[in-house]
């Protein structure tokens, strides 16, 4: 028998407790022993919860209870759960967490603290999709060339609706908030930060690289306009918030931003609230993983999978995938080193000579135009939508700065990367 | 250090040896010890092979060599490798295999023989996709409601070409044979037997159910006609060879056959030689796994992942996913119990009253028509293509038998199931 304490009995915590009780027979058979949710720890004992379990608000008593075999950390936040998990690991109590923010900031310290004590976190990335498992165990023979993920269901829901139903950003954000898909302050999701946390976890498994959210390029979807949608449709693209980890030489690019991506790519077919992660390994080629990235039961499915693994075999794989550290001399790439195709949206005065001058600014930076659409806006400006051949991010940035200074460019130009 | 012997140095065996050598540094770091391909066992020592390893044709010497820590079985066939693997397991030597036929027939005996000795087989199902890992570990908290797989790349390549490029079955089979995607005798692939082997392995992990290929419904793609393709296109379907494991009450349906499936389903988007497996769990919902189902390096990626897992932790999960057997009282369903929508293709004399009589045969069996297309063929017959509302397989079979006896039905009617 494995007695577990659940720290945090919200949506996911409740699902963990309920599934362990509902699917007890098959979980016991698969794990080899009964897994008993023994106690739940909450802040507010008076709040009504749909679970059949003893509750307490005394977290220290639980951490000091020697009958508890495993801690499930679902508290939210960063520093508070970090302190709690440290205490558990110091007592060699195995820990399972779904806390991506905790891992985005403290995964290497936690790996050191855990040592031979199991510490698992499948649910922290892409909810119910067993992507940690796939990357850490299933693809372990490969050098990872790239990881491309759709790992924020809120953004994907909004972008899918914007493309399929021609609704604009503000309308769909309001709808997502009403449906409970987006928070009152949606910045953490729509700004790309949630997805960035998940990316950093996968990047450690793939490359053994340490980085914090502050170290990487993060752009959100707040500025996607209906013109961008039109351009995408015209040229067989879709628009996704993509998390990208990519090895280029000895540099690792880690970035989160909206992209134009061809509808023919498998990852482009991941729509609505669903998540998908495409991984390219040097030997296996592309594999892709698809499923629900959020939701109580889906996330709990991943939490319980970790608990069953610990029941089966104790410490399984090394926490971040490497039994020994490997001197690969990999460094984090600067965003200036990105080379790709770019999409630009410019609002300009509709008069002769303007296009020639814009083309000239671009060509001075070695940027050549591949495709272009021109549309009038309601103020009689011309909206220029164009994509470039492959060029350097540094050159694009400089060109954008220069374009912004021109008198006939009437608002800040927008740029979206195109992912080949 | 883990010294391994590779039994069978063909496409996959060569890739296993080469990848262990090429990716040695990262594999050592991930596994925690060096994995050394020490010897390859072949039938013909004179055949040229692109590997840098000592070769022998003396398999018994290898099995009796106490310095060998792990056996990789890639011999092909069933009874010969079964004998070899039994000998290795009797000596408690861990075994990794990619041999789906061996497992389709002997997986439960092998589980018993292995006991606490690691016996792994990720590469036996869907090549480079870590689907055994996902189902056995990642989804272990769930009752599995269904598994739908595209697990034969030959068939999927052929069907994709037939749909996208309007080539017929015989042309595309010839092309697939020239490209090396199909064997001279293609029956094992196009007849559905290869996919059935893989399905049986996954069904054991999902349901703990034992069955042999002879026990289940297996139909191939040999009779798909260009009329079927036309019907699919007209009604937003594609045609796939699908492996299906589905729990209906206490019965498990295990079947392999072509299906019409909506283009909106994620699994329908798996095209060309690629494989995909969609799994629905009662808690997680749908997750889908996509990647290369064959090829030397992709398959070797899965073989080596198993070796690394064994190096990391010895015996990991229980071989077929259950630490303890579970009395679920699940039984194998008869194909008569299937209830779904059906597509029928009838070649009939083009004269008044015929359609009325056919409709009457169907309605006598409680079968009602949902959609219909009628086309003339070059012999001035009418080709009737129709789909039904949900009805019973038993009724469809009886209706087809009756239709075949009618004088104005000029060739054997064809039936393809529609997968909702």
PDB file of C-alpha atoms in Angstrom, chain A residues 56-311:
ATOM      1  CA  UNK A  56      -6.419  19.443   6.963  1.00  0.00           C
ATOM      2  CA  UNK A  57      -4.854  22.875   6.800  1.00  0.00           C
ATOM      3  CA  UNK A  58      -1.800  21.788   8.793  1.00  0.00           C
ATOM      4  CA  UNK A  59       0.826  21.138   6.117  1.00  0.00           C
ATOM      5  CA  UNK A  60       3.647  20.637   8.596  1.00  0.00           C
ATOM      6  CA  UNK A  61       1.788  17.873  10.380  1.00  0.00           C
ATOM      7  CA  UNK A  62       1.435  16.083   7.019  1.00  0.00           C
ATOM      8  CA  UNK A  63       5.099  16.538   6.150  1.00  0.00           C
ATOM      9  CA  UNK A  64       6.021  15.131   9.565  1.00  0.00           C
ATOM     10  CA  UNK A  65       3.637  12.189   9.326  1.00  0.00           C
ATOM     11  CA  UNK A  66       5.860   9.131   8.828  1.00  0.00           C
ATOM     12  CA  UNK A  67       2.961   7.095   7.446  1.00  0.00           C
ATOM     13  CA  UNK A  68       2.832   9.223   4.276  1.00  0.00           C
ATOM     14  CA  UNK A  69       4.736   7.482   1.450  1.00  0.00           C
ATOM     15  CA  UNK A  70       4.407  10.093  -1.300  1.00  0.00           C
ATOM     16  CA  UNK A  71       3.531  13.780  -1.656  1.00  0.00           C
ATOM     17  CA  UNK A  72       1.522  15.175  -4.579  1.00  0.00           C
ATOM     18  CA  UNK A  73       2.247  18.902  -4.865  1.00  0.00           C
ATOM     19  CA  UNK A  74      -0.592  20.857  -6.524  1.00  0.00           C
ATOM     20  CA  UNK A  75      -0.403  24.078  -4.520  1.00  0.00           C
ATOM     21  CA  UNK A  76       0.420  26.575  -7.251  1.00  0.00           C
ATOM     22  CA  UNK A  77       2.946  29.389  -6.875  1.00  0.00           C
ATOM     23  CA  UNK A  78       6.692  28.973  -6.821  1.00  0.00           C
ATOM     24  CA  UNK A  79       8.504  29.719  -3.575  1.00  0.00           C
ATOM     25  CA  UNK A  80       5.988  28.244  -1.149  1.00  0.00           C
ATOM     26  CA  UNK A  81       5.787  24.854  -2.919  1.00  0.00           C
ATOM     27  CA  UNK A  82       9.567  24.947  -3.360  1.00  0.00           C
ATOM     28  CA  UNK A  83      10.004  25.112   0.433  1.00  0.00           C
ATOM     29  CA  UNK A  84       7.468  22.333   0.935  1.00  0.00           C
ATOM     30  CA  UNK A  85       8.998  20.039  -1.689  1.00  0.00           C
ATOM     31  CA  UNK A  86      12.466  20.648  -0.252  1.00  0.00           C
ATOM     32  CA  UNK A  87      11.254  19.496   3.155  1.00  0.00           C
ATOM     33  CA  UNK A  88       9.720  16.344   1.673  1.00  0.00           C
ATOM     34  CA  UNK A  89      12.836  15.494  -0.340  1.00  0.00           C
ATOM     35  CA  UNK A  90      15.039  16.103   2.698  1.00  0.00           C
ATOM     36  CA  UNK A  91      13.059  13.320   4.355  1.00  0.00           C
ATOM     37  CA  UNK A  92      13.411  11.218   1.167  1.00  0.00           C
ATOM     38  CA  UNK A  93       9.668  11.247   0.578  1.00  0.00           C
ATOM     39  CA  UNK A  94       8.926  10.852  -3.167  1.00  0.00           C
ATOM     40  CA  UNK A  95       7.210  13.840  -4.781  1.00  0.00           C
ATOM     41  CA  UNK A  96       4.940  14.164  -7.825  1.00  0.00           C
ATOM     42  CA  UNK A  97       4.094  17.653  -9.044  1.00  0.00           C
ATOM     43  CA  UNK A  98       2.157  19.339 -11.857  1.00  0.00           C
ATOM     44  CA  UNK A  99       3.795  22.699 -11.108  1.00  0.00           C
ATOM     45  CA  UNK A 100       5.459  24.031 -14.268  1.00  0.00           C
ATOM     46  CA  UNK A 101       6.440  27.365 -12.721  1.00  0.00           C
ATOM     47  CA  UNK A 102       8.279  25.596  -9.891  1.00  0.00           C
ATOM     48  CA  UNK A 103      10.229  23.572 -12.460  1.00  0.00           C
ATOM     49  CA  UNK A 104      10.834  26.494 -14.816  1.00  0.00           C
ATOM     50  CA  UNK A 105      12.763  28.162 -11.986  1.00  0.00           C
ATOM     51  CA  UNK A 106      14.095  25.367  -9.758  1.00  0.00           C
ATOM     52  CA  UNK A 107      14.362  22.124 -11.746  1.00  0.00           C
ATOM     53  CA  UNK A 108      18.124  21.706 -11.422  1.00  0.00           C
ATOM     54  CA  UNK A 109      18.164  22.459  -7.682  1.00  0.00           C
ATOM     55  CA  UNK A 110      15.298  19.990  -7.276  1.00  0.00           C
ATOM     56  CA  UNK A 111      17.164  17.332  -9.240  1.00  0.00           C
ATOM     57  CA  UNK A 112      20.152  17.743  -6.918  1.00  0.00           C
ATOM     58  CA  UNK A 113      17.999  17.731  -3.802  1.00  0.00           C
ATOM     59  CA  UNK A 114      16.057  14.664  -4.930  1.00  0.00           C
ATOM     60  CA  UNK A 115      19.080  12.473  -5.578  1.00  0.00           C
ATOM     61  CA  UNK A 116      17.773   8.911  -5.428  1.00  0.00           C
ATOM     62  CA  UNK A 117      14.341   9.963  -4.195  1.00  0.00           C
ATOM     63  CA  UNK A 118      11.753   9.837  -6.982  1.00  0.00           C
ATOM     64  CA  UNK A 119      10.667  13.288  -8.146  1.00  0.00           C
ATOM     65  CA  UNK A 120       8.264  13.269 -11.100  1.00  0.00           C
ATOM     66  CA  UNK A 121       6.432  15.981 -13.060  1.00  0.00           C
ATOM     67  CA  UNK A 122       4.732  14.542 -16.162  1.00  0.00           C
ATOM     68  CA  UNK A 123       1.620  16.694 -15.659  1.00  0.00           C
ATOM     69  CA  UNK A 124       3.630  19.919 -15.686  1.00  0.00           C
ATOM     70  CA  UNK A 125       3.984  19.835 -19.490  1.00  0.00           C
ATOM     71  CA  UNK A 126       1.037  19.467 -21.867  1.00  0.00           C
ATOM     72  CA  UNK A 127      -1.357  18.048 -19.264  1.00  0.00           C
ATOM     73  CA  UNK A 128      -2.537  14.567 -20.163  1.00  0.00           C
ATOM     74  CA  UNK A 129      -0.030  13.962 -22.967  1.00  0.00           C
ATOM     75  CA  UNK A 130       2.834  11.762 -21.709  1.00  0.00           C
ATOM     76  CA  UNK A 131       5.451  13.929 -23.400  1.00  0.00           C
ATOM     77  CA  UNK A 132       8.032  13.887 -20.592  1.00  0.00           C
ATOM     78  CA  UNK A 133       7.863  10.105 -20.729  1.00  0.00           C
ATOM     79  CA  UNK A 134       8.209  10.089 -24.525  1.00  0.00           C
ATOM     80  CA  UNK A 135      11.128  12.496 -24.619  1.00  0.00           C
ATOM     81  CA  UNK A 136      13.015  11.158 -21.611  1.00  0.00           C
ATOM     82  CA  UNK A 137      12.533   7.438 -22.207  1.00  0.00           C
ATOM     83  CA  UNK A 138      11.061   6.866 -25.668  1.00  0.00           C
ATOM     84  CA  UNK A 139      13.496   9.015 -27.662  1.00  0.00           C
ATOM     85  CA  UNK A 140      16.591   8.591 -25.484  1.00  0.00           C
ATOM     86  CA  UNK A 141      18.714   7.175 -28.319  1.00  0.00           C
ATOM     87  CA  UNK A 142      18.450  10.431 -30.272  1.00  0.00           C
ATOM     88  CA  UNK A 143      20.088  13.798 -30.425  1.00  0.00           C
ATOM     89  CA  UNK A 144      17.050  16.086 -30.443  1.00  0.00           C
ATOM     90  CA  UNK A 145      17.095  18.441 -33.425  1.00  0.00           C
ATOM     91  CA  UNK A 146      13.964  20.362 -32.520  1.00  0.00           C
ATOM     92  CA  UNK A 147      10.862  20.465 -30.376  1.00  0.00           C
ATOM     93  CA  UNK A 148       7.860  22.414 -31.602  1.00  0.00           C
ATOM     94  CA  UNK A 149       4.916  22.588 -29.273  1.00  0.00           C
ATOM     95  CA  UNK A 150       1.419  23.942 -29.083  1.00  0.00           C
ATOM     96  CA  UNK A 151       1.285  23.915 -25.315  1.00  0.00           C
ATOM     97  CA  UNK A 152      -1.184  26.609 -24.360  1.00  0.00           C
ATOM     98  CA  UNK A 153      -4.795  25.599 -24.925  1.00  0.00           C
ATOM     99  CA  UNK A 154      -6.134  29.100 -24.298  1.00  0.00           C
ATOM    100  CA  UNK A 155      -4.080  30.608 -27.126  1.00  0.00           C
ATOM    101  CA  UNK A 156      -4.797  27.713 -29.439  1.00  0.00           C
ATOM    102  CA  UNK A 157      -8.518  27.930 -28.807  1.00  0.00           C
ATOM    103  CA  UNK A 158      -8.461  31.666 -29.536  1.00  0.00           C
ATOM    104  CA  UNK A 159      -6.331  31.409 -32.683  1.00  0.00           C
ATOM    105  CA  UNK A 160      -8.387  28.501 -34.043  1.00  0.00           C
ATOM    106  CA  UNK A 161     -11.576  30.523 -33.606  1.00  0.00           C
ATOM    107  CA  UNK A 162      -9.997  33.632 -35.135  1.00  0.00           C
ATOM    108  CA  UNK A 163      -9.058  31.633 -38.229  1.00  0.00           C
ATOM    109  CA  UNK A 164     -12.106  29.405 -38.593  1.00  0.00           C
ATOM    110  CA  UNK A 165     -14.791  31.897 -37.622  1.00  0.00           C
ATOM    111  CA  UNK A 166     -13.341  35.302 -38.477  1.00  0.00           C
ATOM    112  CA  UNK A 167     -13.791  36.700 -34.979  1.00  0.00           C
ATOM    113  CA  UNK A 168     -11.272  39.275 -33.784  1.00  0.00           C
ATOM    114  CA  UNK A 169      -8.897  39.053 -30.839  1.00  0.00           C
ATOM    115  CA  UNK A 170     -10.933  41.104 -28.362  1.00  0.00           C
ATOM    116  CA  UNK A 171     -14.174  39.261 -29.074  1.00  0.00           C
ATOM    117  CA  UNK A 172     -12.628  35.840 -28.730  1.00  0.00           C
ATOM    118  CA  UNK A 173     -10.724  36.749 -25.564  1.00  0.00           C
ATOM    119  CA  UNK A 174     -13.995  37.818 -23.991  1.00  0.00           C
ATOM    120  CA  UNK A 175     -15.613  34.529 -25.049  1.00  0.00           C
ATOM    121  CA  UNK A 176     -12.675  32.492 -23.721  1.00  0.00           C
ATOM    122  CA  UNK A 177     -12.942  34.298 -20.392  1.00  0.00           C
ATOM    123  CA  UNK A 178     -16.673  33.568 -20.212  1.00  0.00           C
ATOM    124  CA  UNK A 179     -16.032  29.885 -20.953  1.00  0.00           C
ATOM    125  CA  UNK A 180     -13.348  29.721 -18.267  1.00  0.00           C
ATOM    126  CA  UNK A 181     -10.572  29.034 -20.820  1.00  0.00           C
ATOM    127  CA  UNK A 182      -8.885  32.364 -20.026  1.00  0.00           C
ATOM    128  CA  UNK A 183      -8.269  34.130 -16.722  1.00  0.00           C
ATOM    129  CA  UNK A 184      -9.542  37.637 -15.890  1.00  0.00           C
ATOM    130  CA  UNK A 185      -5.917  38.733 -16.346  1.00  0.00           C
ATOM    131  CA  UNK A 186      -5.020  36.611 -19.356  1.00  0.00           C
ATOM    132  CA  UNK A 187      -1.406  37.762 -19.681  1.00  0.00           C
ATOM    133  CA  UNK A 188       0.161  34.554 -18.359  1.00  0.00           C
ATOM    134  CA  UNK A 189      -1.513  32.582 -21.165  1.00  0.00           C
ATOM    135  CA  UNK A 190      -1.813  35.009 -24.093  1.00  0.00           C
ATOM    136  CA  UNK A 191       1.609  36.526 -23.367  1.00  0.00           C
ATOM    137  CA  UNK A 192       3.313  33.142 -23.880  1.00  0.00           C
ATOM    138  CA  UNK A 193       4.654  32.754 -20.322  1.00  0.00           C
ATOM    139  CA  UNK A 194       2.774  29.558 -19.502  1.00  0.00           C
ATOM    140  CA  UNK A 195       4.057  27.928 -22.684  1.00  0.00           C
ATOM    141  CA  UNK A 196       7.586  29.167 -21.943  1.00  0.00           C
ATOM    142  CA  UNK A 197       7.627  27.373 -18.585  1.00  0.00           C
ATOM    143  CA  UNK A 198       6.786  24.117 -20.309  1.00  0.00           C
ATOM    144  CA  UNK A 199       9.352  24.670 -23.038  1.00  0.00           C
ATOM    145  CA  UNK A 200      12.137  25.144 -20.491  1.00  0.00           C
ATOM    146  CA  UNK A 201      11.319  21.794 -18.882  1.00  0.00           C
ATOM    147  CA  UNK A 202      11.421  19.933 -22.207  1.00  0.00           C
ATOM    148  CA  UNK A 203      14.618  21.742 -23.220  1.00  0.00           C
ATOM    149  CA  UNK A 204      16.386  20.402 -20.142  1.00  0.00           C
ATOM    150  CA  UNK A 205      15.461  16.835 -21.034  1.00  0.00           C
ATOM    151  CA  UNK A 206      16.439  17.286 -24.669  1.00  0.00           C
ATOM    152  CA  UNK A 207      19.634  19.292 -24.254  1.00  0.00           C
ATOM    153  CA  UNK A 208      20.548  19.365 -20.556  1.00  0.00           C
ATOM    154  CA  UNK A 209      20.378  23.148 -20.834  1.00  0.00           C
ATOM    155  CA  UNK A 210      19.506  25.425 -17.914  1.00  0.00           C
ATOM    156  CA  UNK A 211      17.620  28.644 -18.594  1.00  0.00           C
ATOM    157  CA  UNK A 212      15.015  30.740 -16.850  1.00  0.00           C
ATOM    158  CA  UNK A 213      11.967  32.359 -18.463  1.00  0.00           C
ATOM    159  CA  UNK A 214      13.783  35.716 -18.317  1.00  0.00           C
ATOM    160  CA  UNK A 215      16.554  34.336 -20.547  1.00  0.00           C
ATOM    161  CA  UNK A 216      14.479  33.468 -23.581  1.00  0.00           C
ATOM    162  CA  UNK A 217      12.415  35.132 -26.300  1.00  0.00           C
ATOM    163  CA  UNK A 218       8.734  35.235 -25.321  1.00  0.00           C
ATOM    164  CA  UNK A 219       6.098  37.000 -27.423  1.00  0.00           C
ATOM    165  CA  UNK A 220       2.350  36.604 -27.089  1.00  0.00           C
ATOM    166  CA  UNK A 221      -0.607  36.605 -29.457  1.00  0.00           C
ATOM    167  CA  UNK A 222      -2.091  39.947 -28.391  1.00  0.00           C
ATOM    168  CA  UNK A 223      -1.270  41.727 -31.640  1.00  0.00           C
ATOM    169  CA  UNK A 224      -2.572  39.217 -34.167  1.00  0.00           C
ATOM    170  CA  UNK A 225      -4.931  41.091 -36.467  1.00  0.00           C
ATOM    171  CA  UNK A 226      -7.556  40.070 -38.965  1.00  0.00           C
ATOM    172  CA  UNK A 227      -5.133  41.086 -41.758  1.00  0.00           C
ATOM    173  CA  UNK A 228      -2.685  38.437 -40.524  1.00  0.00           C
ATOM    174  CA  UNK A 229      -5.478  35.874 -40.688  1.00  0.00           C
ATOM    175  CA  UNK A 230      -6.258  36.930 -44.281  1.00  0.00           C
ATOM    176  CA  UNK A 231      -2.629  36.533 -45.307  1.00  0.00           C
ATOM    177  CA  UNK A 232      -2.470  33.116 -43.650  1.00  0.00           C
ATOM    178  CA  UNK A 233      -5.547  31.909 -45.522  1.00  0.00           C
ATOM    179  CA  UNK A 234      -4.334  33.275 -48.831  1.00  0.00           C
ATOM    180  CA  UNK A 235      -1.050  31.351 -48.658  1.00  0.00           C
ATOM    181  CA  UNK A 236      -2.098  28.070 -46.940  1.00  0.00           C
ATOM    182  CA  UNK A 237      -0.719  28.953 -43.532  1.00  0.00           C
ATOM    183  CA  UNK A 238      -2.259  28.789 -40.123  1.00  0.00           C
ATOM    184  CA  UNK A 239      -1.198  30.886 -37.111  1.00  0.00           C
ATOM    185  CA  UNK A 240      -0.143  29.171 -33.901  1.00  0.00           C
ATOM    186  CA  UNK A 241       1.576  30.183 -30.680  1.00  0.00           C
ATOM    187  CA  UNK A 242       4.549  27.858 -30.994  1.00  0.00           C
ATOM    188  CA  UNK A 243       7.159  26.919 -28.405  1.00  0.00           C
ATOM    189  CA  UNK A 244      10.382  26.137 -30.193  1.00  0.00           C
ATOM    190  CA  UNK A 245      13.585  24.488 -28.992  1.00  0.00           C
ATOM    191  CA  UNK A 246      16.006  24.057 -31.856  1.00  0.00           C
ATOM    192  CA  UNK A 247      19.654  23.031 -32.074  1.00  0.00           C
ATOM    193  CA  UNK A 248      21.632  25.051 -34.612  1.00  0.00           C
ATOM    194  CA  UNK A 249      25.298  24.103 -34.472  1.00  0.00           C
ATOM    195  CA  UNK A 250      26.265  24.309 -30.806  1.00  0.00           C
ATOM    196  CA  UNK A 251      23.551  26.847 -30.028  1.00  0.00           C
ATOM    197  CA  UNK A 252      20.097  26.108 -28.649  1.00  0.00           C
ATOM    198  CA  UNK A 253      17.297  28.463 -29.617  1.00  0.00           C
ATOM    199  CA  UNK A 254      14.515  28.596 -27.036  1.00  0.00           C
ATOM    200  CA  UNK A 255      11.605  30.795 -28.000  1.00  0.00           C
ATOM    201  CA  UNK A 256       7.856  31.231 -27.712  1.00  0.00           C
ATOM    202  CA  UNK A 257       6.019  33.369 -30.229  1.00  0.00           C
ATOM    203  CA  UNK A 258       3.218  33.306 -32.784  1.00  0.00           C
ATOM    204  CA  UNK A 259       4.171  31.758 -36.124  1.00  0.00           C
ATOM    205  CA  UNK A 260       2.785  31.309 -39.572  1.00  0.00           C
ATOM    206  CA  UNK A 261       3.080  27.583 -40.246  1.00  0.00           C
ATOM    207  CA  UNK A 262       2.077  25.586 -43.317  1.00  0.00           C
ATOM    208  CA  UNK A 263      -1.248  23.785 -43.025  1.00  0.00           C
ATOM    209  CA  UNK A 264       0.558  20.689 -44.293  1.00  0.00           C
ATOM    210  CA  UNK A 265       2.604  20.311 -41.095  1.00  0.00           C
ATOM    211  CA  UNK A 266       1.133  17.776 -38.660  1.00  0.00           C
ATOM    212  CA  UNK A 267       1.490  20.203 -35.751  1.00  0.00           C
ATOM    213  CA  UNK A 268      -0.578  22.766 -37.686  1.00  0.00           C
ATOM    214  CA  UNK A 269      -3.549  20.397 -37.498  1.00  0.00           C
ATOM    215  CA  UNK A 270      -3.726  20.678 -33.691  1.00  0.00           C
ATOM    216  CA  UNK A 271      -6.797  22.860 -33.182  1.00  0.00           C
ATOM    217  CA  UNK A 272      -8.942  24.269 -30.395  1.00  0.00           C
ATOM    218  CA  UNK A 273      -7.950  23.708 -26.775  1.00  0.00           C
ATOM    219  CA  UNK A 274      -5.852  20.653 -27.696  1.00  0.00           C
ATOM    220  CA  UNK A 275      -2.072  20.538 -27.298  1.00  0.00           C
ATOM    221  CA  UNK A 276       0.507  18.936 -29.578  1.00  0.00           C
ATOM    222  CA  UNK A 277       4.255  18.504 -29.456  1.00  0.00           C
ATOM    223  CA  UNK A 278       6.375  17.572 -32.467  1.00  0.00           C
ATOM    224  CA  UNK A 279       9.875  16.277 -31.733  1.00  0.00           C
ATOM    225  CA  UNK A 280      12.519  15.647 -34.366  1.00  0.00           C
ATOM    226  CA  UNK A 281      15.255  13.236 -33.365  1.00  0.00           C
ATOM    227  CA  UNK A 282      18.360  12.649 -35.459  1.00  0.00           C
ATOM    228  CA  UNK A 283      17.562   8.941 -35.797  1.00  0.00           C
ATOM    229  CA  UNK A 284      13.823   8.528 -35.403  1.00  0.00           C
ATOM    230  CA  UNK A 285      12.809  11.566 -37.470  1.00  0.00           C
ATOM    231  CA  UNK A 286       9.577  13.328 -36.507  1.00  0.00           C
ATOM    232  CA  UNK A 287       7.221  11.999 -33.876  1.00  0.00           C
ATOM    233  CA  UNK A 288       4.221  13.976 -32.658  1.00  0.00           C
ATOM    234  CA  UNK A 289       2.169  13.787 -29.474  1.00  0.00           C
ATOM    235  CA  UNK A 290      -1.372  15.124 -29.242  1.00  0.00           C
ATOM    236  CA  UNK A 291      -3.962  15.443 -26.506  1.00  0.00           C
ATOM    237  CA  UNK A 292      -5.598  17.582 -23.844  1.00  0.00           C
ATOM    238  CA  UNK A 293      -3.174  20.048 -22.292  1.00  0.00           C
ATOM    239  CA  UNK A 294      -5.360  21.027 -19.370  1.00  0.00           C
ATOM    240  CA  UNK A 295      -8.416  19.992 -17.392  1.00  0.00           C
ATOM    241  CA  UNK A 296      -8.676  18.276 -14.028  1.00  0.00           C
ATOM    242  CA  UNK A 297      -9.030  14.642 -15.107  1.00  0.00           C
ATOM    243  CA  UNK A 298      -6.522  14.846 -17.982  1.00  0.00           C
ATOM    244  CA  UNK A 299      -3.891  16.440 -15.759  1.00  0.00           C
ATOM    245  CA  UNK A 300      -4.647  13.991 -12.953  1.00  0.00           C
ATOM    246  CA  UNK A 301      -4.157  11.135 -15.434  1.00  0.00           C
ATOM    247  CA  UNK A 302      -0.519  12.242 -15.781  1.00  0.00           C
ATOM    248  CA  UNK A 303      -0.063  12.769 -12.027  1.00  0.00           C
ATOM    249  CA  UNK A 304      -1.334   9.268 -11.294  1.00  0.00           C
ATOM    250  CA  UNK A 305       0.808   7.740 -14.054  1.00  0.00           C
ATOM    251  CA  UNK A 306       3.822   9.099 -12.171  1.00  0.00           C
ATOM    252  CA  UNK A 307       2.552   7.672  -8.877  1.00  0.00           C
ATOM    253  CA  UNK A 308       2.030   4.253 -10.488  1.00  0.00           C
ATOM    254  CA  UNK A 309       5.542   4.357 -11.950  1.00  0.00           C
ATOM    255  CA  UNK A 310       6.982   5.105  -8.519  1.00  0.00           C
ATOM    256  CA  UNK A 311       4.933   2.278  -7.003  1.00  0.00           C
TER     257      UNK A 311
END
